[in-house]
Tab-separated table of C-alpha atoms and ligand atoms in Angstrom:
chain	number	residue	atom	x	y	z
A	29	MET	CA	0.928	12.839	8.678
A	30	THR	CA	2.775	10.850	11.281
A	31	GLY	CA	2.543	7.162	12.025
A	32	GLN	CA	4.279	4.161	13.483
A	33	CYS	CA	4.297	0.378	13.672
A	34	LEU	CA	2.729	-1.555	16.509
A	35	CYS	CA	5.876	-1.645	18.686
A	36	GLY	CA	6.988	1.906	17.794
A	37	ALA	CA	10.427	0.882	16.506
A	38	VAL	CA	9.584	2.271	13.033
A	39	ARG	CA	8.100	5.747	12.710
A	40	PHE	CA	7.023	7.716	9.654
A	41	SER	CA	6.265	11.222	8.692
A	42	ALA	CA	4.894	12.054	5.243
A	43	VAL	CA	2.768	14.441	3.222
A	44	LEU	CA	-0.555	13.132	1.888
A	45	PRO	CA	-1.442	14.735	-1.462
A	46	ASN	CA	-5.140	13.792	-1.213
A	47	ASP	CA	-7.812	12.210	1.008
A	48	THR	CA	-8.008	8.929	-0.915
A	49	ILE	CA	-7.528	5.501	0.595
A	50	GLN	CA	-6.718	2.827	-1.974
A	51	ALA	CA	-7.929	-0.723	-1.346
A	52	CYS	CA	-5.813	-3.405	-3.037
A	53	HIS	CA	-7.550	-6.766	-3.333
A	54	CYS	CA	-4.696	-8.661	-5.002
A	55	GLY	CA	-3.953	-12.130	-3.653
A	56	GLN	CA	-0.559	-11.061	-2.300
A	57	CYS	CA	-2.050	-8.190	-0.278
A	58	GLN	CA	-4.739	-10.474	1.163
A	59	ARG	CA	-2.088	-12.851	2.513
A	60	TRP	CA	0.166	-9.989	3.564
A	61	THR	CA	-2.477	-8.207	5.641
A	62	GLY	CA	-3.930	-11.461	6.954
A	63	GLY	CA	-7.451	-10.648	5.754
A	64	GLY	CA	-9.163	-8.271	3.371
A	65	PRO	CA	-7.432	-5.708	1.181
A	66	LEU	CA	-4.400	-3.584	1.878
A	67	LEU	CA	-5.816	-0.145	2.671
A	68	ALA	CA	-3.169	2.462	1.945
A	69	VAL	CA	-2.781	6.179	1.299
A	70	ARG	CA	-0.572	7.830	-1.308
A	71	ALA	CA	2.352	9.485	0.466
A	72	LYS	CA	5.057	11.967	-0.520
A	73	GLU	CA	8.245	13.082	1.179
A	74	VAL	CA	8.228	9.991	3.382
A	75	ALA	CA	10.774	10.153	6.212
A	76	VAL	CA	11.496	6.964	8.143
A	77	GLU	CA	12.944	6.542	11.627
A	78	GLY	CA	14.124	3.142	12.829
A	79	GLU	CA	15.150	1.876	9.400
A	80	ASP	CA	17.317	-0.835	11.070
A	81	HIS	CA	14.127	-2.606	12.125
A	82	ILE	CA	12.686	-2.808	8.608
A	83	ARG	CA	12.734	-6.126	6.754
A	84	ALA	CA	11.790	-6.360	3.101
A	85	TYR	CA	10.348	-9.186	1.045
A	86	HIS	CA	10.319	-9.344	-2.744
A	87	ALA	CA	7.048	-11.106	-3.493
A	88	SER	CA	7.250	-10.302	-7.202
A	89	ALA	CA	9.797	-9.184	-9.797
A	90	HIS	CA	9.114	-5.476	-9.201
A	91	GLY	CA	7.485	-5.056	-5.808
A	92	GLU	CA	8.943	-4.808	-2.331
A	93	ARG	CA	6.878	-5.416	0.787
A	94	ALA	CA	8.340	-4.093	4.018
A	95	PHE	CA	7.489	-5.041	7.580
A	96	CYS	CA	8.796	-4.376	11.081
A	97	GLY	CA	11.281	-7.088	12.071
A	98	THR	CA	10.239	-6.775	15.703
A	99	CYS	CA	6.419	-6.651	15.648
A	100	GLY	CA	5.620	-7.774	12.081
A	101	THR	CA	3.546	-4.702	11.192
A	102	THR	CA	2.891	-4.181	7.476
A	103	LEU	CA	4.872	-1.017	6.644
A	104	TYR	CA	4.785	-0.287	2.928
A	105	TRP	CA	4.747	-1.552	-0.612
A	106	ARG	CA	7.022	0.051	-3.168
A	107	MET	CA	8.684	-0.607	-6.506
A	108	GLN	CA	12.104	-2.128	-5.774
A	109	GLY	CA	14.791	0.541	-5.484
A	110	ARG	CA	12.297	3.418	-5.642
A	111	SER	CA	10.851	5.761	-3.076
A	112	ILE	CA	7.920	4.884	-0.828
A	113	THR	CA	4.641	5.988	-2.401
A	114	PHE	CA	2.002	4.158	-0.336
A	115	LEU	CA	1.621	3.731	3.430
A	116	PRO	CA	-1.030	1.575	5.131
A	117	VAL	CA	-3.688	3.855	6.586
A	118	GLY	CA	-3.695	1.949	9.878
A	119	LEU	CA	-0.185	3.182	10.708
A	120	MET	CA	-1.387	6.767	10.874
A	121	ASP	CA	-1.893	8.567	14.155
A	122	ASP	CA	-4.823	10.537	12.694
A	123	GLN	CA	-7.088	8.951	10.060
A	124	SER	CA	-9.725	11.698	9.998
A	125	GLY	CA	-10.936	13.148	6.689
A	126	LEU	CA	-10.012	10.124	4.574
A	127	ARG	CA	-12.266	7.952	2.378
A	128	VAL	CA	-11.869	4.858	0.255
A	129	GLY	CA	-11.704	6.373	-3.227
A	130	GLU	CA	-10.094	3.640	-5.280
A	131	GLU	CA	-10.218	-0.147	-5.407
A	132	ILE	CA	-7.663	-2.072	-7.424
A	133	PHE	CA	-7.510	-5.727	-8.454
A	134	VAL	CA	-11.301	-5.748	-7.949
A	135	ASP	CA	-11.558	-9.079	-9.774
A	136	HIS	CA	-9.726	-10.593	-6.788
A	137	ARG	CA	-12.041	-9.096	-4.152
A	138	PRO	CA	-13.315	-11.967	-1.970
A	139	ALA	CA	-17.055	-12.627	-2.242
A	140	TRP	CA	-17.649	-11.914	1.457
A	141	LEU	CA	-16.296	-8.368	1.238
A	142	PRO	CA	-18.696	-5.618	0.102
A	143	GLU	CA	-17.378	-3.091	-2.397
A	144	TRP	CA	-17.107	0.645	-1.797
A	145	PRO	CA	-19.701	1.950	-4.292
A	146	GLU	CA	-18.145	5.423	-4.590
A	147	ALA	CA	-14.630	4.143	-5.251
A	148	LYS	CA	-13.052	3.998	-8.707
A	149	GLN	CA	-12.648	0.378	-9.759
A	150	HIS	CA	-9.665	-1.100	-11.580
A	151	ASP	CA	-9.205	-4.764	-12.423
A	152	ALA	CA	-6.013	-6.812	-12.684
A	153	ALA	CA	-5.692	-6.297	-16.459
A	154	GLU	CA	-5.771	-2.502	-16.035
A	155	MET	CA	-3.187	-2.660	-13.260
A	156	GLN	CA	-0.926	-4.884	-15.373
A	157	ALA	CA	-1.188	-2.404	-18.263
A	158	GLN	CA	-0.319	0.470	-15.908
A	159	LEU	CA	2.741	-1.420	-14.650
A	160	GLN	CA	3.913	-2.146	-18.196
A	161	ALA	CA	3.479	1.501	-19.163
A	162	PHE	CA	5.435	2.576	-16.088
A	163	LEU	CA	8.253	0.082	-16.751
A	164	SER	CA	8.532	0.951	-20.435
A	165	LYS	CA	9.191	4.606	-19.532
A	166	GLY	CA	12.472	3.301	-18.112
A	167	SER	CA	12.765	6.181	-15.699
B	207	ZN	ZN1	7.404	-2.645	15.138
B	208	ZN	ZN1	-2.073	-5.726	-3.671
């Protein structure tokens, strides 16, 4: 897939291993996107052009949220110091063939937002356990 920020200063190319969009309802993502969940696709082999324009914000002890310093577009979330594994679906030039297959932090979903009935649901406690398991591997 290819994609870019609003102003075009930052461009991506990546391989998508599946057709799943993940919706993250956590409070940080709601503020970060300005409304609703962060809708992102799993991405591999992410290549970035225009890295000079990227600004990063550490909203938590482990996470890094990156945005375009020129246009403010939400670019990616990743574990600090690790490779990019999720890209917002709205950056992509072609969004065909994708579906919302997973919702995380569902206990933080705002009441006005309907759920995706076919998506797998994970609450904050499950996500916290996953993070702990990942961190304890120490890789
Ligand atoms: Zn930009
Ligand atoms: Zn989130």
